[in-house]
Amino acid sequence: MANGIDDKIKLSAEILAKSKNAVVFTGAGISAESGIPTFRGEDGLWKKYDPEEVASIQGFRRNPRAFWEFSMELMKNTSAEPNPAHYAIAELEKMGIVKAVITQNIDMLHQRAGSKKVYELHGSIEKLKCLDCRKEYSWEDFSDLLQNSDIPKCKHCGSYYVKPKVVLFGEPLPSTVLYQAIEESRRADAFLVVGSSLVVYPAAELPYIAKSNGAKMILINAESTVADHIFDVVFYGKAGEILPKIVEEVKRIKSRI
Ligand code: OAD
Ligand code: ZN
C-alpha cells in the first residue's frame, strides 16, 4: 500500500499505464471545482433542500414549481466550465488508456472537456421531456418562460409535468445505459472513482462489480467514503489537483516504454 502522495501518484499511474481497460466512474465531487455544489458533505445541497421534495419524482408530481425553483437556483449560480479533472480524464481517453467514463452527473462537463464515451447513469440536462405525452423539448423552447421564472408547460398536451431528462429519486435509471455501464465495469482491469460518496444505488454497485472481477481500484475523493476498503489506492483531496499529476506520471511512464 502506497503512503505518501507521490507514491500514490506513481502507483496509480502504473496501474493506468499497464491497464488494457481502464474505466472511470464519477460523481458530483468532480464538478465541485467547476463551481457546482455537491449533494452531500459539508456544503452539500441536501443540507439546504429536502431531496424528497425537490429531487424525487413524487415531489415533482406534487409540486413541479418547487422542483423548478430549486433547479433554477442551481443553474443561475453556475456558468460552469470543465475543470482540470475533467480534462485529465479526457486526455487519458485520448491516450487510449481510459476506455469509458461512467458518470452520475447530469452537467455534461465530461463531454465538454472532450470525453467521447460517456455513460450518463442519471441522464443529463441536455433535453426536457413531458411526462404525460413524452414529447421532447430543447431549452430554447422554453427560454422566454424560464426567464420570467415561470414553469414550462407542454406545448403539445398542456401538461405542467415537463422536466429535464434527468433521473429523479424514485425513477428507474435508463436501462440500456445501466446495462452498458455494468458491462464496462465488469470488463475493467483498472477502475478509477472520482468525487462520489458511493451511497446512491444502483450506481454505487459498479465499483463493487469492478472489484469482484479483479480490477485494480483507485479512489480520489475529498473525504472518506463507505467503500474505501475496496480500493488499492485512496487519495483524500481535490480531483482537479490530483488527476493532472497522475496524467503527467502516466505520460512519463509511456515515454519510457
Ligand atoms: P455526493 O454529493 O454524494 O458526493 C460527492 C463527493 O465528492 C463527496 O464525498 C465529497 O467529499 C467529494 N468531493 C467534493 N469536492 C471534491 C473535489 N474537489 N474533488 C474530489 N472529491 C470531492 O455526490 P454523488 O456521489 O455524485 O442523484 O451523489 C450521487 C447521487 O446522489 C447524485 O447523482 C444525485 C444525488 O442525489 C440523483 O439526483 C438521482
Ligand atoms: Zn405533453
PDB file of C-alpha atoms and ligand atoms in Angstrom:
ATOM      1  CA  MET A   1       0.000   0.000   0.000  1.00  0.00           C
ATOM      2  CA  ALA A   2       1.425   3.361  -1.019  1.00  0.00           C
ATOM      3  CA  ASN A   3       1.567   6.044   1.639  1.00  0.00           C
ATOM      4  CA  GLY A   4       2.964   9.388   0.504  1.00  0.00           C
ATOM      5  CA  ILE A   5       1.127  11.354  -2.160  1.00  0.00           C
ATOM      6  CA  ASP A   6       4.000  10.923  -4.638  1.00  0.00           C
ATOM      7  CA  ASP A   7       3.997   7.145  -4.113  1.00  0.00           C
ATOM      8  CA  LYS A   8       0.261   7.051  -4.653  1.00  0.00           C
ATOM      9  CA  ILE A   9       0.526   9.072  -7.837  1.00  0.00           C
ATOM     10  CA  LYS A  10       3.252   6.742  -9.143  1.00  0.00           C
ATOM     11  CA  LEU A  11       1.284   3.647  -8.220  1.00  0.00           C
ATOM     12  CA  SER A  12      -1.943   4.952  -9.778  1.00  0.00           C
ATOM     13  CA  ALA A  13      -0.093   5.951 -12.943  1.00  0.00           C
ATOM     14  CA  GLU A  14       1.480   2.488 -13.170  1.00  0.00           C
ATOM     15  CA  ILE A  15      -1.900   0.820 -12.761  1.00  0.00           C
ATOM     16  CA  LEU A  16      -3.385   3.001 -15.505  1.00  0.00           C
ATOM     17  CA  ALA A  17      -0.405   2.717 -17.860  1.00  0.00           C
ATOM     18  CA  LYS A  18      -0.428  -1.079 -17.595  1.00  0.00           C
ATOM     19  CA  SER A  19      -4.190  -1.445 -17.926  1.00  0.00           C
ATOM     20  CA  LYS A  20      -5.975  -2.581 -21.065  1.00  0.00           C
ATOM     21  CA  ASN A  21      -9.427  -1.484 -19.965  1.00  0.00           C
ATOM     22  CA  ALA A  22      -9.430   1.432 -17.567  1.00  0.00           C
ATOM     23  CA  VAL A  23     -12.848   2.776 -16.648  1.00  0.00           C
ATOM     24  CA  VAL A  24     -13.610   5.998 -14.751  1.00  0.00           C
ATOM     25  CA  PHE A  25     -16.649   6.442 -12.505  1.00  0.00           C
ATOM     26  CA  THR A  26     -17.533   9.956 -11.378  1.00  0.00           C
ATOM     27  CA  GLY A  27     -19.909  11.799  -9.072  1.00  0.00           C
ATOM     28  CA  ALA A  28     -20.714  15.358  -8.082  1.00  0.00           C
ATOM     29  CA  GLY A  29     -17.281  15.872  -6.475  1.00  0.00           C
ATOM     30  CA  ILE A  30     -15.534  16.045  -9.842  1.00  0.00           C
ATOM     31  CA  SER A  31     -17.581  19.113 -10.758  1.00  0.00           C
ATOM     32  CA  ALA A  32     -17.147  20.855  -7.382  1.00  0.00           C
ATOM     33  CA  GLU A  33     -14.098  22.747  -8.654  1.00  0.00           C
ATOM     34  CA  SER A  34     -16.252  23.955 -11.560  1.00  0.00           C
ATOM     35  CA  GLY A  35     -18.487  25.664  -9.007  1.00  0.00           C
ATOM     36  CA  ILE A  36     -21.306  23.110  -8.958  1.00  0.00           C
ATOM     37  CA  PRO A  37     -22.346  22.210  -5.409  1.00  0.00           C
ATOM     38  CA  THR A  38     -22.250  18.552  -4.322  1.00  0.00           C
ATOM     39  CA  PHE A  39     -25.241  16.818  -2.720  1.00  0.00           C
ATOM     40  CA  ARG A  40     -23.609  15.511   0.436  1.00  0.00           C
ATOM     41  CA  GLY A  41     -20.716  16.699   2.552  1.00  0.00           C
ATOM     42  CA  GLU A  42     -20.257  19.965   4.409  1.00  0.00           C
ATOM     43  CA  ASP A  43     -21.852  22.403   1.962  1.00  0.00           C
ATOM     44  CA  GLY A  44     -23.960  19.741   0.284  1.00  0.00           C
ATOM     45  CA  LEU A  45     -27.306  20.660  -1.290  1.00  0.00           C
ATOM     46  CA  TRP A  46     -29.164  18.155   0.864  1.00  0.00           C
ATOM     47  CA  LYS A  47     -28.296  20.242   3.941  1.00  0.00           C
ATOM     48  CA  LYS A  48     -30.360  23.075   2.470  1.00  0.00           C
ATOM     49  CA  TYR A  49     -33.021  21.262   0.442  1.00  0.00           C
ATOM     50  CA  ASP A  50     -35.143  18.219   1.085  1.00  0.00           C
ATOM     51  CA  PRO A  51     -34.356  15.786  -1.758  1.00  0.00           C
ATOM     52  CA  GLU A  52     -37.741  14.151  -1.297  1.00  0.00           C
ATOM     53  CA  GLU A  53     -39.385  17.463  -2.116  1.00  0.00           C
ATOM     54  CA  VAL A  54     -37.184  18.878  -4.877  1.00  0.00           C
ATOM     55  CA  ALA A  55     -35.484  15.848  -6.416  1.00  0.00           C
ATOM     56  CA  SER A  56     -37.930  12.968  -6.306  1.00  0.00           C
ATOM     57  CA  ILE A  57     -40.473  12.068  -8.937  1.00  0.00           C
ATOM     58  CA  GLN A  58     -43.239  12.046  -6.317  1.00  0.00           C
ATOM     59  CA  GLY A  59     -42.211  15.546  -5.199  1.00  0.00           C
ATOM     60  CA  PHE A  60     -42.169  16.739  -8.800  1.00  0.00           C
ATOM     61  CA  ARG A  61     -45.644  15.347  -9.447  1.00  0.00           C
ATOM     62  CA  ARG A  62     -46.899  17.007  -6.251  1.00  0.00           C
ATOM     63  CA  ASN A  63     -45.271  20.352  -6.852  1.00  0.00           C
ATOM     64  CA  PRO A  64     -43.381  20.953 -10.105  1.00  0.00           C
ATOM     65  CA  ARG A  65     -42.836  24.576  -9.079  1.00  0.00           C
ATOM     66  CA  ALA A  66     -40.652  23.605  -6.090  1.00  0.00           C
ATOM     67  CA  PHE A  67     -38.514  21.467  -8.397  1.00  0.00           C
ATOM     68  CA  TRP A  68     -38.130  24.353 -10.850  1.00  0.00           C
ATOM     69  CA  GLU A  69     -37.265  26.878  -8.161  1.00  0.00           C
ATOM     70  CA  PHE A  70     -34.522  24.542  -6.926  1.00  0.00           C
ATOM     71  CA  SER A  71     -33.248  23.847 -10.456  1.00  0.00           C
ATOM     72  CA  MET A  72     -33.273  27.494 -11.473  1.00  0.00           C
ATOM     73  CA  GLU A  73     -31.316  28.480  -8.394  1.00  0.00           C
ATOM     74  CA  LEU A  74     -28.745  25.821  -9.239  1.00  0.00           C
ATOM     75  CA  MET A  75     -28.422  26.911 -12.843  1.00  0.00           C
ATOM     76  CA  LYS A  76     -28.336  30.626 -12.083  1.00  0.00           C
ATOM     77  CA  ASN A  77     -25.326  30.161  -9.870  1.00  0.00           C
ATOM     78  CA  THR A  78     -23.312  28.180 -12.326  1.00  0.00           C
ATOM     79  CA  SER A  79     -21.805  29.165 -15.584  1.00  0.00           C
ATOM     80  CA  ALA A  80     -19.855  26.004 -15.105  1.00  0.00           C
ATOM     81  CA  GLU A  81     -16.893  25.065 -17.257  1.00  0.00           C
ATOM     82  CA  PRO A  82     -14.969  21.788 -17.136  1.00  0.00           C
ATOM     83  CA  ASN A  83     -12.060  21.836 -14.691  1.00  0.00           C
ATOM     84  CA  PRO A  84      -8.596  20.192 -14.827  1.00  0.00           C
ATOM     85  CA  ALA A  85     -10.055  16.896 -13.513  1.00  0.00           C
ATOM     86  CA  HIS A  86     -12.476  16.611 -16.456  1.00  0.00           C
ATOM     87  CA  TYR A  87      -9.693  17.498 -18.894  1.00  0.00           C
ATOM     88  CA  ALA A  88      -7.299  14.971 -17.339  1.00  0.00           C
ATOM     89  CA  ILE A  89      -9.823  12.171 -17.846  1.00  0.00           C
ATOM     90  CA  ALA A  90     -10.456  13.240 -21.447  1.00  0.00           C
ATOM     91  CA  GLU A  91      -6.714  13.223 -22.037  1.00  0.00           C
ATOM     92  CA  LEU A  92      -6.393   9.692 -20.651  1.00  0.00           C
ATOM     93  CA  GLU A  93      -9.072   8.621 -23.129  1.00  0.00           C
ATOM     94  CA  LYS A  94      -7.217  10.324 -25.989  1.00  0.00           C
ATOM     95  CA  MET A  95      -4.070   8.446 -24.953  1.00  0.00           C
ATOM     96  CA  GLY A  96      -6.016   5.188 -25.335  1.00  0.00           C
ATOM     97  CA  ILE A  97      -5.918   4.399 -21.617  1.00  0.00           C
ATOM     98  CA  VAL A  98      -9.406   5.239 -20.395  1.00  0.00           C
ATOM     99  CA  LYS A  99     -11.981   3.267 -22.372  1.00  0.00           C
ATOM    100  CA  ALA A 100     -15.152   4.655 -20.797  1.00  0.00           C
ATOM    101  CA  VAL A 101     -16.445   7.226 -18.344  1.00  0.00           C
ATOM    102  CA  ILE A 102     -19.482   6.337 -16.257  1.00  0.00           C
ATOM    103  CA  THR A 103     -20.954   9.363 -14.539  1.00  0.00           C
ATOM    104  CA  GLN A 104     -23.761  10.113 -12.114  1.00  0.00           C
ATOM    105  CA  ASN A 105     -23.529  13.767 -13.131  1.00  0.00           C
ATOM    106  CA  ILE A 106     -26.020  15.482 -15.374  1.00  0.00           C
ATOM    107  CA  ASP A 107     -23.864  18.529 -16.169  1.00  0.00           C
ATOM    108  CA  MET A 108     -22.284  17.292 -19.441  1.00  0.00           C
ATOM    109  CA  LEU A 109     -18.873  18.605 -18.361  1.00  0.00           C
ATOM    110  CA  HIS A 110     -17.096  15.370 -19.328  1.00  0.00           C
ATOM    111  CA  GLN A 111     -18.258  15.705 -22.928  1.00  0.00           C
ATOM    112  CA  ARG A 112     -17.404  19.386 -22.966  1.00  0.00           C
ATOM    113  CA  ALA A 113     -13.886  18.518 -21.785  1.00  0.00           C
ATOM    114  CA  GLY A 114     -13.530  16.119 -24.725  1.00  0.00           C
ATOM    115  CA  SER A 115     -14.501  12.706 -23.309  1.00  0.00           C
ATOM    116  CA  LYS A 116     -16.162  10.696 -26.075  1.00  0.00           C
ATOM    117  CA  LYS A 117     -17.516   7.562 -24.434  1.00  0.00           C
ATOM    118  CA  VAL A 118     -19.636   8.754 -21.533  1.00  0.00           C
ATOM    119  CA  TYR A 119     -22.422   6.779 -19.875  1.00  0.00           C
ATOM    120  CA  GLU A 120     -24.797   9.127 -18.074  1.00  0.00           C
ATOM    121  CA  LEU A 121     -26.453   6.980 -15.412  1.00  0.00           C
ATOM    122  CA  HIS A 122     -28.713   9.788 -14.194  1.00  0.00           C
ATOM    123  CA  GLY A 123     -29.432  11.339 -17.576  1.00  0.00           C
ATOM    124  CA  SER A 124     -28.430  14.874 -18.468  1.00  0.00           C
ATOM    125  CA  ILE A 125     -29.850  18.361 -18.638  1.00  0.00           C
ATOM    126  CA  GLU A 126     -29.448  18.489 -22.413  1.00  0.00           C
ATOM    127  CA  LYS A 127     -33.150  17.995 -23.177  1.00  0.00           C
ATOM    128  CA  LEU A 128     -36.541  18.182 -21.476  1.00  0.00           C
ATOM    129  CA  LYS A 129     -39.448  15.796 -21.766  1.00  0.00           C
ATOM    130  CA  CYS A 130     -43.167  15.854 -20.995  1.00  0.00           C
ATOM    131  CA  LEU A 131     -44.012  13.052 -18.585  1.00  0.00           C
ATOM    132  CA  ASP A 132     -47.563  12.868 -19.925  1.00  0.00           C
ATOM    133  CA  CYS A 133     -47.224  12.830 -23.742  1.00  0.00           C
ATOM    134  CA  ARG A 134     -43.444  12.046 -23.901  1.00  0.00           C
ATOM    135  CA  LYS A 135     -42.727  14.977 -26.221  1.00  0.00           C
ATOM    136  CA  GLU A 136     -39.118  16.163 -26.029  1.00  0.00           C
ATOM    137  CA  TYR A 137     -38.023  19.770 -25.920  1.00  0.00           C
ATOM    138  CA  SER A 138     -34.849  21.811 -26.004  1.00  0.00           C
ATOM    139  CA  TRP A 139     -34.230  24.634 -23.515  1.00  0.00           C
ATOM    140  CA  GLU A 140     -34.742  27.198 -26.256  1.00  0.00           C
ATOM    141  CA  ASP A 141     -38.357  26.047 -26.495  1.00  0.00           C
ATOM    142  CA  PHE A 142     -38.977  27.484 -23.027  1.00  0.00           C
ATOM    143  CA  SER A 143     -36.354  30.217 -22.742  1.00  0.00           C
ATOM    144  CA  ASP A 144     -38.940  33.031 -22.507  1.00  0.00           C
ATOM    145  CA  LEU A 145     -40.869  31.239 -19.767  1.00  0.00           C
ATOM    146  CA  LEU A 146     -37.819  30.417 -17.703  1.00  0.00           C
ATOM    147  CA  GLN A 147     -36.539  33.978 -17.911  1.00  0.00           C
ATOM    148  CA  ASN A 148     -39.820  35.124 -16.397  1.00  0.00           C
ATOM    149  CA  SER A 149     -39.472  32.456 -13.654  1.00  0.00           C
ATOM    150  CA  ASP A 150     -42.495  30.643 -14.936  1.00  0.00           C
ATOM    151  CA  ILE A 151     -42.530  26.890 -15.241  1.00  0.00           C
ATOM    152  CA  PRO A 152     -42.620  25.025 -18.554  1.00  0.00           C
ATOM    153  CA  LYS A 153     -45.988  23.838 -19.851  1.00  0.00           C
ATOM    154  CA  CYS A 154     -46.096  21.212 -22.572  1.00  0.00           C
ATOM    155  CA  LYS A 155     -46.854  22.911 -25.898  1.00  0.00           C
ATOM    156  CA  HIS A 156     -48.369  19.666 -27.138  1.00  0.00           C
ATOM    157  CA  CYS A 157     -50.669  18.434 -24.354  1.00  0.00           C
ATOM    158  CA  GLY A 158     -50.740  21.322 -21.877  1.00  0.00           C
ATOM    159  CA  SER A 159     -49.210  19.327 -19.002  1.00  0.00           C
ATOM    160  CA  TYR A 160     -47.047  21.028 -16.378  1.00  0.00           C
ATOM    161  CA  TYR A 161     -45.085  17.798 -15.944  1.00  0.00           C
ATOM    162  CA  VAL A 162     -42.256  18.814 -18.252  1.00  0.00           C
ATOM    163  CA  LYS A 163     -38.848  18.183 -16.763  1.00  0.00           C
ATOM    164  CA  PRO A 164     -35.205  17.856 -17.797  1.00  0.00           C
ATOM    165  CA  LYS A 165     -34.296  14.304 -18.820  1.00  0.00           C
ATOM    166  CA  VAL A 166     -32.554  13.612 -15.538  1.00  0.00           C
ATOM    167  CA  VAL A 167     -33.262  10.738 -13.180  1.00  0.00           C
ATOM    168  CA  LEU A 168     -35.023  11.808 -10.002  1.00  0.00           C
ATOM    169  CA  PHE A 169     -35.254   9.715  -6.838  1.00  0.00           C
ATOM    170  CA  GLY A 170     -37.989   7.149  -7.371  1.00  0.00           C
ATOM    171  CA  GLU A 171     -37.341   6.904 -11.117  1.00  0.00           C
ATOM    172  CA  PRO A 172     -35.563   3.991 -12.777  1.00  0.00           C
ATOM    173  CA  LEU A 173     -32.188   4.538 -14.405  1.00  0.00           C
ATOM    174  CA  PRO A 174     -32.122   4.398 -18.222  1.00  0.00           C
ATOM    175  CA  SER A 175     -31.887   0.632 -18.640  1.00  0.00           C
ATOM    176  CA  THR A 176     -29.592   0.419 -21.680  1.00  0.00           C
ATOM    177  CA  VAL A 177     -27.118   2.856 -20.143  1.00  0.00           C
ATOM    178  CA  LEU A 178     -27.158   0.957 -16.856  1.00  0.00           C
ATOM    179  CA  TYR A 179     -26.643  -2.365 -18.645  1.00  0.00           C
ATOM    180  CA  GLN A 180     -23.710  -0.968 -20.649  1.00  0.00           C
ATOM    181  CA  ALA A 181     -22.183   0.577 -17.522  1.00  0.00           C
ATOM    182  CA  ILE A 182     -22.378  -2.781 -15.743  1.00  0.00           C
ATOM    183  CA  GLU A 183     -20.649  -4.448 -18.708  1.00  0.00           C
ATOM    184  CA  GLU A 184     -17.900  -1.800 -18.770  1.00  0.00           C
ATOM    185  CA  SER A 185     -17.379  -2.219 -15.023  1.00  0.00           C
ATOM    186  CA  ARG A 186     -17.201  -5.983 -15.346  1.00  0.00           C
ATOM    187  CA  ARG A 187     -14.578  -5.760 -18.116  1.00  0.00           C
ATOM    188  CA  ALA A 188     -12.491  -3.100 -16.357  1.00  0.00           C
ATOM    189  CA  ASP A 189      -8.994  -4.050 -15.225  1.00  0.00           C
ATOM    190  CA  ALA A 190      -8.484  -0.613 -13.654  1.00  0.00           C
ATOM    191  CA  PHE A 191     -11.356   1.323 -12.095  1.00  0.00           C
ATOM    192  CA  LEU A 192     -10.927   4.932 -11.048  1.00  0.00           C
ATOM    193  CA  VAL A 193     -13.608   6.543  -8.873  1.00  0.00           C
ATOM    194  CA  VAL A 194     -13.618  10.348  -8.632  1.00  0.00           C
ATOM    195  CA  GLY A 195     -15.781  12.519  -6.379  1.00  0.00           C
ATOM    196  CA  SER A 196     -18.588  10.263  -5.225  1.00  0.00           C
ATOM    197  CA  SER A 197     -19.859   9.419  -1.766  1.00  0.00           C
ATOM    198  CA  LEU A 198     -20.838   5.982  -3.186  1.00  0.00           C
ATOM    199  CA  VAL A 199     -24.124   5.819  -1.324  1.00  0.00           C
ATOM    200  CA  VAL A 200     -26.695   6.095  -4.126  1.00  0.00           C
ATOM    201  CA  TYR A 201     -27.735   2.818  -5.718  1.00  0.00           C
ATOM    202  CA  PRO A 202     -27.677   1.209  -8.218  1.00  0.00           C
ATOM    203  CA  ALA A 203     -24.791   3.464  -9.362  1.00  0.00           C
ATOM    204  CA  ALA A 204     -22.747   2.676  -6.245  1.00  0.00           C
ATOM    205  CA  GLU A 205     -22.887  -1.017  -7.126  1.00  0.00           C
ATOM    206  CA  LEU A 206     -20.500  -0.520 -10.062  1.00  0.00           C
ATOM    207  CA  PRO A 207     -17.221  -0.224  -8.112  1.00  0.00           C
ATOM    208  CA  TYR A 208     -18.091  -3.474  -6.327  1.00  0.00           C
ATOM    209  CA  ILE A 209     -18.747  -5.177  -9.676  1.00  0.00           C
ATOM    210  CA  ALA A 210     -15.357  -3.998 -10.981  1.00  0.00           C
ATOM    211  CA  LYS A 211     -13.623  -5.082  -7.784  1.00  0.00           C
ATOM    212  CA  SER A 212     -15.156  -8.553  -7.775  1.00  0.00           C
ATOM    213  CA  ASN A 213     -13.998  -9.025 -11.367  1.00  0.00           C
ATOM    214  CA  GLY A 214     -10.415  -8.287 -10.418  1.00  0.00           C
ATOM    215  CA  ALA A 215      -9.954  -4.607 -11.342  1.00  0.00           C
ATOM    216  CA  LYS A 216      -7.279  -2.556  -9.626  1.00  0.00           C
ATOM    217  CA  MET A 217      -9.178   0.138  -7.737  1.00  0.00           C
ATOM    218  CA  ILE A 218      -8.267   3.829  -7.325  1.00  0.00           C
ATOM    219  CA  LEU A 219     -10.319   6.406  -5.380  1.00  0.00           C
ATOM    220  CA  ILE A 220      -9.957  10.196  -5.458  1.00  0.00           C
ATOM    221  CA  ASN A 221     -12.381  11.912  -3.069  1.00  0.00           C
ATOM    222  CA  ALA A 222     -12.309  14.916  -0.764  1.00  0.00           C
ATOM    223  CA  GLU A 223     -13.266  12.741   2.212  1.00  0.00           C
ATOM    224  CA  SER A 224     -13.628   9.095   3.142  1.00  0.00           C
ATOM    225  CA  THR A 225     -16.495   7.070   1.668  1.00  0.00           C
ATOM    226  CA  VAL A 226     -18.373   3.993   2.798  1.00  0.00           C
ATOM    227  CA  ALA A 227     -16.364   1.888   0.336  1.00  0.00           C
ATOM    228  CA  ASP A 228     -12.745   2.972   0.930  1.00  0.00           C
ATOM    229  CA  HIS A 229     -11.808  -0.572   1.920  1.00  0.00           C
ATOM    230  CA  ILE A 230     -12.278  -1.959  -1.610  1.00  0.00           C
ATOM    231  CA  PHE A 231      -9.661   0.394  -3.119  1.00  0.00           C
ATOM    232  CA  ASP A 232      -5.968  -0.311  -3.695  1.00  0.00           C
ATOM    233  CA  VAL A 233      -5.066   3.378  -3.762  1.00  0.00           C
ATOM    234  CA  VAL A 234      -7.037   6.055  -1.896  1.00  0.00           C
ATOM    235  CA  PHE A 235      -6.456   9.810  -2.271  1.00  0.00           C
ATOM    236  CA  TYR A 236      -8.236  12.256   0.020  1.00  0.00           C
ATOM    237  CA  GLY A 237      -8.018  15.534  -1.858  1.00  0.00           C
ATOM    238  CA  LYS A 238      -9.143  17.615  -4.793  1.00  0.00           C
ATOM    239  CA  ALA A 239      -9.646  15.837  -8.083  1.00  0.00           C
ATOM    240  CA  GLY A 240      -8.532  18.898 -10.063  1.00  0.00           C
ATOM    241  CA  GLU A 241      -5.178  18.842  -8.305  1.00  0.00           C
ATOM    242  CA  ILE A 242      -4.528  15.097  -8.209  1.00  0.00           C
ATOM    243  CA  LEU A 243      -5.670  13.906 -11.637  1.00  0.00           C
ATOM    244  CA  PRO A 244      -3.382  16.158 -13.729  1.00  0.00           C
ATOM    245  CA  LYS A 245      -0.413  14.877 -11.702  1.00  0.00           C
ATOM    246  CA  ILE A 246      -1.414  11.289 -12.424  1.00  0.00           C
ATOM    247  CA  VAL A 247      -1.676  12.093 -16.144  1.00  0.00           C
ATOM    248  CA  GLU A 248       1.824  13.620 -16.130  1.00  0.00           C
ATOM    249  CA  GLU A 249       3.186  10.490 -14.496  1.00  0.00           C
ATOM    250  CA  VAL A 250       1.372   8.225 -16.982  1.00  0.00           C
ATOM    251  CA  LYS A 251       2.985  10.219 -19.800  1.00  0.00           C
ATOM    252  CA  ARG A 252       6.418   9.783 -18.217  1.00  0.00           C
ATOM    253  CA  ILE A 253       5.903   6.036 -17.938  1.00  0.00           C
ATOM    254  CA  LYS A 254       4.609   5.757 -21.503  1.00  0.00           C
ATOM    255  CA  SER A 255       7.560   7.742 -22.868  1.00  0.00           C
ATOM    256  CA  ARG A 256       9.928   5.213 -21.279  1.00  0.00           C
ATOM    257  CA  ILE A 257       8.295   2.209 -22.906  1.00  0.00           C
TER     258      ILE A 257
HETATM  259  P1  OAD B   1     -22.249  13.332  -3.351  1.00  0.00           P
HETATM  260  O1  OAD B   1     -22.545  14.771  -3.147  1.00  0.00           O
HETATM  261  O2  OAD B   1     -22.984  12.336  -2.558  1.00  0.00           O
HETATM  262  O3  OAD B   1     -20.695  13.079  -3.092  1.00  0.00           O
HETATM  263  C1  OAD B   1     -19.713  13.905  -3.644  1.00  0.00           C
HETATM  264  C2  OAD B   1     -18.378  13.544  -3.034  1.00  0.00           C
HETATM  265  O4  OAD B   1     -17.381  14.338  -3.678  1.00  0.00           O
HETATM  266  C3  OAD B   1     -18.302  13.831  -1.534  1.00  0.00           C
HETATM  267  O5  OAD B   1     -17.892  12.652  -0.855  1.00  0.00           O
HETATM  268  C4  OAD B   1     -17.240  14.934  -1.429  1.00  0.00           C
HETATM  269  O6  OAD B   1     -16.386  14.758  -0.319  1.00  0.00           O
HETATM  270  C5  OAD B   1     -16.454  14.747  -2.700  1.00  0.00           C
HETATM  271  N1  OAD B   1     -15.800  15.981  -3.208  1.00  0.00           N
HETATM  272  C6  OAD B   1     -16.167  17.273  -3.023  1.00  0.00           C
HETATM  273  N2  OAD B   1     -15.327  18.111  -3.673  1.00  0.00           N
HETATM  274  C7  OAD B   1     -14.390  17.324  -4.259  1.00  0.00           C
HETATM  275  C8  OAD B   1     -13.234  17.584  -5.070  1.00  0.00           C
HETATM  276  N3  OAD B   1     -12.867  18.836  -5.414  1.00  0.00           N
HETATM  277  N4  OAD B   1     -12.502  16.528  -5.505  1.00  0.00           N
HETATM  278  C9  OAD B   1     -12.859  15.252  -5.155  1.00  0.00           C
HETATM  279  N5  OAD B   1     -13.914  14.961  -4.394  1.00  0.00           N
HETATM  280  C10 OAD B   1     -14.683  15.963  -3.965  1.00  0.00           C
HETATM  281  O7  OAD B   1     -22.387  13.079  -4.938  1.00  0.00           O
HETATM  282  P2  OAD B   1     -22.658  11.718  -5.711  1.00  0.00           P
HETATM  283  O8  OAD B   1     -21.927  10.589  -5.117  1.00  0.00           O
HETATM  284  O9  OAD B   1     -22.445  12.027  -7.142  1.00  0.00           O
HETATM  285  O10 OAD B   1     -28.680  11.580  -7.710  1.00  0.00           O
HETATM  286  O11 OAD B   1     -24.204  11.556  -5.462  1.00  0.00           O
HETATM  287  C11 OAD B   1     -24.881  10.524  -6.089  1.00  0.00           C
HETATM  288  C12 OAD B   1     -26.271  10.926  -6.452  1.00  0.00           C
HETATM  289  O12 OAD B   1     -26.959  11.472  -5.313  1.00  0.00           O
HETATM  290  C13 OAD B   1     -26.371  12.045  -7.473  1.00  0.00           C
HETATM  291  O13 OAD B   1     -26.208  11.598  -8.799  1.00  0.00           O
HETATM  292  C14 OAD B   1     -27.758  12.563  -7.237  1.00  0.00           C
HETATM  293  C15 OAD B   1     -27.686  12.646  -5.725  1.00  0.00           C
HETATM  294  O14 OAD B   1     -28.854  12.729  -5.051  1.00  0.00           O
HETATM  295  C16 OAD B   1     -29.921  11.903  -8.059  1.00  0.00           C
HETATM  296  O15 OAD B   1     -30.336  13.046  -8.003  1.00  0.00           O
HETATM  297  C17 OAD B   1     -30.748  10.731  -8.513  1.00  0.00           C
HETATM  298 ZN    ZN B   2     -47.150  16.805 -23.102  1.00  0.00          ZN
END
